[in-house]
Each structure stands twice: as C-alpha cells, then as structure tokens.
Coordinates of C-alpha atoms and ligand atoms in Angstrom, one line a residue:
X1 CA -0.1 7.5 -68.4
X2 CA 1.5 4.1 -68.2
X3 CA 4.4 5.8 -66.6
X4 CA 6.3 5.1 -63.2
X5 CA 6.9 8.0 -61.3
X6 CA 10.8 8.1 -59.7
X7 CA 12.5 10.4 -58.1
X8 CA 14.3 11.8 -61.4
X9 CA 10.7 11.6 -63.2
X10 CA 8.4 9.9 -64.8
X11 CA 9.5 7.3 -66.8
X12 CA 8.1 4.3 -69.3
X13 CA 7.6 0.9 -67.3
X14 CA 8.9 -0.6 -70.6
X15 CA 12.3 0.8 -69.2
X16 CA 11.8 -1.1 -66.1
X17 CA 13.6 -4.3 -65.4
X18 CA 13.6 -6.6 -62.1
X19 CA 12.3 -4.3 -59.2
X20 CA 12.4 -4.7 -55.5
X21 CA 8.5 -3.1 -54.0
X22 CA 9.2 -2.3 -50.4
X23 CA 12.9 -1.5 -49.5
X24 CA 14.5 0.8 -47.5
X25 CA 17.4 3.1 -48.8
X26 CA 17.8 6.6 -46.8
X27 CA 16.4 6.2 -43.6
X28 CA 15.6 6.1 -39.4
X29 CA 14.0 3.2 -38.5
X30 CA 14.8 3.8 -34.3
X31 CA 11.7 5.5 -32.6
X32 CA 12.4 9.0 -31.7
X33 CA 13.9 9.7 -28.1
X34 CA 15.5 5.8 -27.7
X35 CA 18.9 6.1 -28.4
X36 CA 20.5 3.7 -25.7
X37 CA 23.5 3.6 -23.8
X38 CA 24.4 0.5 -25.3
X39 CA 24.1 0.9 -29.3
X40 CA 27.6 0.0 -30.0
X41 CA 29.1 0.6 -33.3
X42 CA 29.4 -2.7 -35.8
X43 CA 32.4 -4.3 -35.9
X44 CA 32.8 -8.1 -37.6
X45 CA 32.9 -9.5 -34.2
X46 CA 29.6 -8.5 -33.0
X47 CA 28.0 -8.1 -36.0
X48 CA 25.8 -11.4 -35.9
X49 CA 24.2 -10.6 -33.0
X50 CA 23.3 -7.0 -33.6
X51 CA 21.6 -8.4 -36.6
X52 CA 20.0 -10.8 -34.4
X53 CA 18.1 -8.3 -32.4
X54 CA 18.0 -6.0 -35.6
X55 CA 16.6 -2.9 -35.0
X56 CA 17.1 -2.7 -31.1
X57 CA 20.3 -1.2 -31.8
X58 CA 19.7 2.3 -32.9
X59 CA 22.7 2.4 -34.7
X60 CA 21.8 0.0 -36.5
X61 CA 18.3 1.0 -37.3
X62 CA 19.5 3.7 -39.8
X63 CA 21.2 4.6 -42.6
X64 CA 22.1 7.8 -43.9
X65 CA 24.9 7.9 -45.8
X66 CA 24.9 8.8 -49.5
X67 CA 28.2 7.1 -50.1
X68 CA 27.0 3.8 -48.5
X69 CA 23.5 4.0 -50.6
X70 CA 25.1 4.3 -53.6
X71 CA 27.7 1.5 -53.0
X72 CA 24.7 -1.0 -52.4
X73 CA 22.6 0.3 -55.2
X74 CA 25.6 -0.3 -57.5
X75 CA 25.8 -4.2 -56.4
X76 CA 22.0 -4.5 -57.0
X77 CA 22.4 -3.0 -60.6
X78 CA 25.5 -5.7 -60.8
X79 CA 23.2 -8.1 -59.8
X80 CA 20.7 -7.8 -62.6
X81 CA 18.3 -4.8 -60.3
X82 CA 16.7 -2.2 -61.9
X83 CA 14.3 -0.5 -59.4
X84 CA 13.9 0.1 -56.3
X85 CA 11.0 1.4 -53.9
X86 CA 12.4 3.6 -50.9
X87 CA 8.9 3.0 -48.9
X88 CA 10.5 5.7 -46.2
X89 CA 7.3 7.6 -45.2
X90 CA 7.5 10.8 -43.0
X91 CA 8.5 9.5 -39.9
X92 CA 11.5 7.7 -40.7
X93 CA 13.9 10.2 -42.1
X94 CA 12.6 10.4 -45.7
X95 CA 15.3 12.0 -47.9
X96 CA 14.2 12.6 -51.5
X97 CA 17.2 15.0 -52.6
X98 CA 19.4 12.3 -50.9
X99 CA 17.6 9.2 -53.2
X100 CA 18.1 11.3 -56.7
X101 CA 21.8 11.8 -56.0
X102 CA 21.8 8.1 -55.4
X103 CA 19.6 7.4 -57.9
X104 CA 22.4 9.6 -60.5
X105 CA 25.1 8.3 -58.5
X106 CA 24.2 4.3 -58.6
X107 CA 22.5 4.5 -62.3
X108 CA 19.6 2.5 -60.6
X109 CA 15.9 3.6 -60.6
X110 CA 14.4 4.8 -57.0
X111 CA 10.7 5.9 -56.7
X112 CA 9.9 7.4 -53.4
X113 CA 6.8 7.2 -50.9
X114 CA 4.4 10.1 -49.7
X115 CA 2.2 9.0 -46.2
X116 CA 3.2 8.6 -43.1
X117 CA 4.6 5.9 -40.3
X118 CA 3.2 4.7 -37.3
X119 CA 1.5 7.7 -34.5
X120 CA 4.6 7.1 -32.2
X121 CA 7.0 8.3 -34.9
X122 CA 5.1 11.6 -36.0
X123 CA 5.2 15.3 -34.3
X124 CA 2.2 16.3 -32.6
X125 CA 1.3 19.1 -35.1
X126 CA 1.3 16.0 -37.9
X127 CA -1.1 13.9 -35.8
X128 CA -3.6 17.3 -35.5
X129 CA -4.0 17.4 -39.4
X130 CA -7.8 16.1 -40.1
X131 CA -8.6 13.8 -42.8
X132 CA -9.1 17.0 -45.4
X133 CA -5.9 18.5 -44.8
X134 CA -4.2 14.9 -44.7
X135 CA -5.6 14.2 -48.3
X136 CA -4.6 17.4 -49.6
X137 CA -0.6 17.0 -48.0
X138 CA -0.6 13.3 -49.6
X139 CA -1.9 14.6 -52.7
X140 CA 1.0 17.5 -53.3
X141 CA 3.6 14.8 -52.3
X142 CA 2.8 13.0 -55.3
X143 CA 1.8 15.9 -57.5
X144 CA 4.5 18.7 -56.5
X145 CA 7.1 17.3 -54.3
X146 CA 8.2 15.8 -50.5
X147 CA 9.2 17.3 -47.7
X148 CA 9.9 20.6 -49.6
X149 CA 11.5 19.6 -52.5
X150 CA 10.5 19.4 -56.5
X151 CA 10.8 15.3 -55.9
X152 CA 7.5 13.6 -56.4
X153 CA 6.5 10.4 -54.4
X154 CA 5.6 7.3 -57.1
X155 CA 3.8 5.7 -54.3
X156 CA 1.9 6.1 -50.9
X157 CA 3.2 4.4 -48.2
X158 CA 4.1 1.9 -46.3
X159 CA 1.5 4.2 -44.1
X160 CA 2.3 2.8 -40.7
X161 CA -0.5 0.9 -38.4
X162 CA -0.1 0.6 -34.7
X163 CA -2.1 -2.1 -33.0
X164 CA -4.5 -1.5 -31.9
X165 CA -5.4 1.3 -34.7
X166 CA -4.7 4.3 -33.5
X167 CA -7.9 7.0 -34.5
X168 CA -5.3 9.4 -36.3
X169 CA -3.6 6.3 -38.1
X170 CA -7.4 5.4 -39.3
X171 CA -7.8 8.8 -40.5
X172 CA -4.5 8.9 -42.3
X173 CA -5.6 5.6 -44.0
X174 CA -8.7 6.8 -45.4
X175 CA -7.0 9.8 -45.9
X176 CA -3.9 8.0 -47.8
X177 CA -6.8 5.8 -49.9
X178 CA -8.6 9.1 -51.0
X179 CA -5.4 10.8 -52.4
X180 CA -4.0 6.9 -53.9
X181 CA -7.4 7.3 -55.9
X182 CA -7.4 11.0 -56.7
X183 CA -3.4 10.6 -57.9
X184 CA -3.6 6.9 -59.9
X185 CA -0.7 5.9 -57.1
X186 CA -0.9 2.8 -54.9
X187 CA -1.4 2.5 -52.0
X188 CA 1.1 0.2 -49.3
X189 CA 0.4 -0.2 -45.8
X190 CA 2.6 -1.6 -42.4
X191 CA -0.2 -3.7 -41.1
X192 CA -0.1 -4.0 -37.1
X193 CA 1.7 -6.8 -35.2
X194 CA -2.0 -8.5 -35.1
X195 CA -4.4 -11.4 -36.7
X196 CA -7.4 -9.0 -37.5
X197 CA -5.0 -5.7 -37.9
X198 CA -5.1 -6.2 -41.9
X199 CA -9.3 -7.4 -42.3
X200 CA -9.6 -4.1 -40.2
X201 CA -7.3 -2.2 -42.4
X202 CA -9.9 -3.4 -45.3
X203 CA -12.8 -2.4 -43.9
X204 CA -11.4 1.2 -43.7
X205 CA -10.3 1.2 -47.5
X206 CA -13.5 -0.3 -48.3
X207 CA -15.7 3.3 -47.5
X208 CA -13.3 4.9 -49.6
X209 CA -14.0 2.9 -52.7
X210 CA -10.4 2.5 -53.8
X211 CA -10.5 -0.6 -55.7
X212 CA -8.0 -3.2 -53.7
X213 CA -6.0 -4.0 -56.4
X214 CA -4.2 -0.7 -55.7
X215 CA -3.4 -1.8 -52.4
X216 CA -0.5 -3.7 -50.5
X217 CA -1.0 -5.3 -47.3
X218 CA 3.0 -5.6 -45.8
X219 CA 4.7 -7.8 -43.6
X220 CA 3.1 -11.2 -44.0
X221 CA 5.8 -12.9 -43.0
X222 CA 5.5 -11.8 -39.2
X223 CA 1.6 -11.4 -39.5
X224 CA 0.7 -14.2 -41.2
X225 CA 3.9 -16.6 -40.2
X226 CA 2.1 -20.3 -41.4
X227 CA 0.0 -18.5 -43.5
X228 CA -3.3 -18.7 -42.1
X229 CA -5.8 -15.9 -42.9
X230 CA -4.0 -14.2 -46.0
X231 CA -6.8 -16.0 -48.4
X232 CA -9.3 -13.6 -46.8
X233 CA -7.2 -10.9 -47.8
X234 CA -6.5 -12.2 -51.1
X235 CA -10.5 -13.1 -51.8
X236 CA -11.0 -9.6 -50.8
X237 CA -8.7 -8.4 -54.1
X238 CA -6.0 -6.7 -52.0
X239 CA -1.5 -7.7 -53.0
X240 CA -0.1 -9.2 -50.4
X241 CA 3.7 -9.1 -50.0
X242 CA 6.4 -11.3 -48.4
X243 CA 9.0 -8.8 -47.5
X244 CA 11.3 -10.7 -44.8
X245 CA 13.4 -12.2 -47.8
X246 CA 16.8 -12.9 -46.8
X247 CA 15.7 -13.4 -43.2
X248 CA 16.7 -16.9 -42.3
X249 CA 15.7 -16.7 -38.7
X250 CA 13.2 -17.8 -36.8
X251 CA 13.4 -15.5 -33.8
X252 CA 11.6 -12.1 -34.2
X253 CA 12.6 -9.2 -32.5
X254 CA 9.5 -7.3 -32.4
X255 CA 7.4 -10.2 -30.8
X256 CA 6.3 -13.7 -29.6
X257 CA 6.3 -14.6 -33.1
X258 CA 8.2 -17.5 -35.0
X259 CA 9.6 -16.4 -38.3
X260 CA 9.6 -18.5 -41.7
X261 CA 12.6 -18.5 -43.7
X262 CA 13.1 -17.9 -47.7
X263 CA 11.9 -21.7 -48.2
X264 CA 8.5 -21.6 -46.4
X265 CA 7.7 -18.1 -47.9
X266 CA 8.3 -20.0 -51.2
X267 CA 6.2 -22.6 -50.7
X268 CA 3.1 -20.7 -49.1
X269 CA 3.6 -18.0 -52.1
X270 CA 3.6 -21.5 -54.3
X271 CA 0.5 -22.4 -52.7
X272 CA -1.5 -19.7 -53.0
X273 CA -0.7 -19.3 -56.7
X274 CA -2.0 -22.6 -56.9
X275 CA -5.1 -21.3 -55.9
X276 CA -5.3 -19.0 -58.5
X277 CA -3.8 -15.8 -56.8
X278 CA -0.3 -15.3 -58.3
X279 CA -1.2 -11.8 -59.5
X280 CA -1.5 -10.6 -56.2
X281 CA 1.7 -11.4 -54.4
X282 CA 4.4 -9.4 -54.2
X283 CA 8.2 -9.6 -52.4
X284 CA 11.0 -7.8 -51.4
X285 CA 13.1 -7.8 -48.5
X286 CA 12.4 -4.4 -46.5
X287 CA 15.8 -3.8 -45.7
X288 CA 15.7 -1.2 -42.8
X289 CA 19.0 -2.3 -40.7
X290 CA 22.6 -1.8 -41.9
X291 CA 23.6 -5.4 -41.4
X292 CA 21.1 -6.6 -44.0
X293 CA 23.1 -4.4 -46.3
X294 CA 26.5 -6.2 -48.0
X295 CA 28.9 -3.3 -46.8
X296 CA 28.1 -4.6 -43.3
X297 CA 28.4 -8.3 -44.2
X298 CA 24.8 -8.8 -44.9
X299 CA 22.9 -9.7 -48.1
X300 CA 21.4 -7.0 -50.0
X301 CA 18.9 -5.4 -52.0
X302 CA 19.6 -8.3 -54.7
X303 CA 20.1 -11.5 -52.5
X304 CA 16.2 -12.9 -54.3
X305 CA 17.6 -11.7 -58.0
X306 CA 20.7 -13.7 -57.1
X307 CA 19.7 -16.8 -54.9
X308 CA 15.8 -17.4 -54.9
X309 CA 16.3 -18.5 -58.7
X310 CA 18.0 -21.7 -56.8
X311 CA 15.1 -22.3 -53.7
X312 CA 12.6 -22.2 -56.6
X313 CA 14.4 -24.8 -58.2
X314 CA 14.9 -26.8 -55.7
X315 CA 11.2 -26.7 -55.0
X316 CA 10.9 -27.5 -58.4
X317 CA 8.6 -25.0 -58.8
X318 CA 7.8 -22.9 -62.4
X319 CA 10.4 -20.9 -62.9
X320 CA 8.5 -18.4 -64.7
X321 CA 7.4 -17.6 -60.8
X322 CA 10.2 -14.9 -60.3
X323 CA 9.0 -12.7 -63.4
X324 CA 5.4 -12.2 -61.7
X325 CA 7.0 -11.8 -58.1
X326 CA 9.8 -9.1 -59.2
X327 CA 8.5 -8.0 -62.4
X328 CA 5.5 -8.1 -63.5
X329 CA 3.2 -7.4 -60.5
X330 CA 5.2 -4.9 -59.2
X331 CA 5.2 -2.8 -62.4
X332 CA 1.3 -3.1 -62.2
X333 CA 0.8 -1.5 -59.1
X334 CA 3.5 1.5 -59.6
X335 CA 2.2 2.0 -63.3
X336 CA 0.1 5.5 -62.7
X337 CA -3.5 4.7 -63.2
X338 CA -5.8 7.0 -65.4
X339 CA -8.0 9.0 -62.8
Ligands
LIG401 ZN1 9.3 -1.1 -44.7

C-alpha cells in the first residue's frame, strides 16, 4: 500500500509531484438530448462570451480530442504539474483508454474516477441498479477496470448530487461510501446547488461509517460563495475543496449566485487554516469547458502552479500554503488506504 492508483498503474506517491484533485480531461459535460441550434463553433471573436455562459454552449461543454488533451497536459508538465485527477464519472463521457494514451503521450500522471454523475445524465437501466449491485459495479471499477477496459479508477467520484437529492443519487452515495471503504479509495462528491445539500450529503456517509477524512465535499466556491457554513463541514472531518480556480467572474451560469474570484478563495482558504483546518482543504480548477483550456485562449490545468504563487504573496500569506493545497493533501487522500 502507500501507492496511487493511475491509469498506467499503481505507482509510489514518492513519485508524485504538484497535483491538480478534481479536473476534467476527456469528457461531456452537456446534458444528454440538449444540443442547441445555436452552439456555434469558437472562434477568437466570440470566444469571451461563450466562456461567459460556459457550459450553455454544448460545444463547448466537451472535449474529446486526444491530440488536444495531450497538448494541454504537456503545458501543465512545462509548468511544474505532475498529476492530474480526471474526476469524469459515468455520465460524462468517461474515456479511460483515451486518458492512458494521453497519459503516455503527455508524460504526465492521470488517475481516473469510478461512480457516477448526476440522475439526469444516467440511462434508465443505471438508475434501476440497487444499492448491492451499485457497490459491487463501483468496487470492480477500482479493482478490475472502467467501462470495459483493464484501466482501474484511483478514485470515486465526483458522484453527482441533484438538489433536491434524488432517492437513486442517495443510494449511489451510500453505495459509493461502501465500496470507498471496502477499496482504500476516496471518495469525491458534486454537492447540489443548495445551503444544506452537503450537511445532507454527511448524514448519508455518516450510516456508512466511512471515516470523513476520505471524503471531498466539491464546489465551494458556488455553494459556499462568502464562506458561510463550510466550518460545519470541516468540524464534521470531511476535505473541502475550492475548485473554481481561474474563474475571475462573478456571474454564475448555473444560478442566482455571485462567484468569488482567485483572491477571496485565498483568503477564506487563509482563514480557515487559521482556525486550524489546513489539512482539510483542497483546490483545483475543475476544468470542464474548452475555453478554460490554453488551446482555446483560456488558462489551464497549471494557471494555480504558475500564478497563485503571486496572490499568496501579495496576501502575504505563508508561502508554504501551496505545498498543503497541491501537494500534500491531495497525495493523502489518493494514497490507497490499508482495508
Ligand atoms: Zn468536476
């Protein structure tokens, strides 16, 4: 044990360097069926304001090209990256032969994610599995291989939450909790676009007995936008995780909410460490839209290697800081536990 499982094997965390959690490499972020009239391909000229409404465009919302992957992987390795988490659950066009040839290709580590998305993405046959059967399909994604293949998932999740909680996406977090126990994985999850989504989401994982510290609670950023309520998650023992980096604007696509940029994430994530939580914080900047990527003009998988370094500076905050954010804590919760 000690080992990080990627999609070319299982490998020493001593051969691990900086490492973005929750990322998006290979994937279909557009909800099945809503291809509109008006996604328009992305030209410089109207480029800005695609990204502004992100994933409305469909085209947009996905990326599947190995050639593309690669190319951004390789500026991320340029950058000073090492790993990356593709948290593309099924649902979203997981592809784990696609990550190891970019993986190869790119020279950068991937480790890929067994669960599932949100209800509204999955076939009907999916959302008929019972909890029993749903354990036992997680488990074999992270023992024998995804979607068909011989490529084993290093981590569960981001299993997706509508809100309100749907009954199968309660089942497939218990589920997903039972097989993060039985495997050593962790366990991430897409909290719903609601104040008590994520206290819910802990009540769940708390019959299952999977100690928190093997879980992720996503998306704080749009959840939690000043902040307020992530102690209780934090008192409870669960990571929380900024994963907005490199979004510098304050209108949200998905809902009434006002977005903080790189700068307040900083300083909340300084706050809180203040208190004494530091080891549970994690960030990344969930990249699921081409434009975020630097082939179309946006800032890539390594924009908080290359530019948070300055913000925390500014702040005048430790710099020691980044180590625990990109480093250190995320190694800890991909390191296989002893079961
Ligand atoms: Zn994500």
């Amino acid at each position: 044990m000690g080992n990080i499982r990627t999609v070319l094997g299982d490998i020493s965390k001593d051969d691990v360097g900086n490492t973005m959690i929750h990322e998006h490499i290979l994937f279909d972020i557009a909800l099945p069926n809503t291809k509109s009239q008006d996604d328009k391909e992305i030209f410089l000229s109207n480029r800005w304001q695609v990204d502004y409404f992100s994933n409305q465009n469909s085209e947009n919302a996905s990326q599947k090209k190995i050639s593309v992957a690669v190319e951004e992987l390789e500026y991320f390795s340029e950058d000073g990256g090492s790993l990356i988490v593709d948290q593309t659950v099924f649902g979203l066009d997981r592809n784990p032969e696609g990550l190891a040839k970019v993986s190869k290709l790119a020279g950068v580590h991937i480790v890929a994610a067994a669960g599932c998305y949100t209800e509204p993405y999955l076939p009907e046959s999916f959302l008929e599995m019972e909890c029993e059967e749903l354990i036992r399909h997680f488990v074999s994604e992270i023992n024998f291989g995804l979607d068909g293949s011989r490529i084993r998932a290093g981590i569960i999740g981001e299993i997706g939450c509508s809100w309100p909680i749907t009954s199968f996406e309660k089942r497939a977090i218990k589920a997903a909790a039972i097989a993060a126990k039985t495997t050593g994985t962790s366990l991430s999850i897409h909290p719903g676009r609601a104040y008590e989504s994520c206290l819910q989401i802990l009540d769940i994982l708390e019959t299952t007995g999977l100690n928190p510290n093997r879980v992720i609670l996503c998306h704080m950023d749009r959840t939690f936008p000043d902040g307020q309520g992530i102690k209780e998650l934090l008192k409870r023992g669960a990571n929380v995780e900024w994963d907005f980096f490199g979004i510098e604007q304050s209108y949200y696509w998905m809902g009434n909410t006002e977005l903080p940029n790189d700068y307040d994430r900083l300083r909340l994530i300084q706050k809180f460490a203040d208190e004494g939580y530091i080891d549970q914080i994690l960030i990344s900047h969930d990249i699921c839209t081409k434009t975020r990527m630097r082939s179309f003009g946006g800032h890539g998988y390594s924009h908080i290697v290359r530019n948070v370094p300055e913000l925390i500076k500014r702040l005048g905050f430790e710099n020691n800081m980044l180590k625990k954010l990109i480093y250190e804590n995320p190694l800890n919760v991909l390191t296989l536990k002893e079961v």
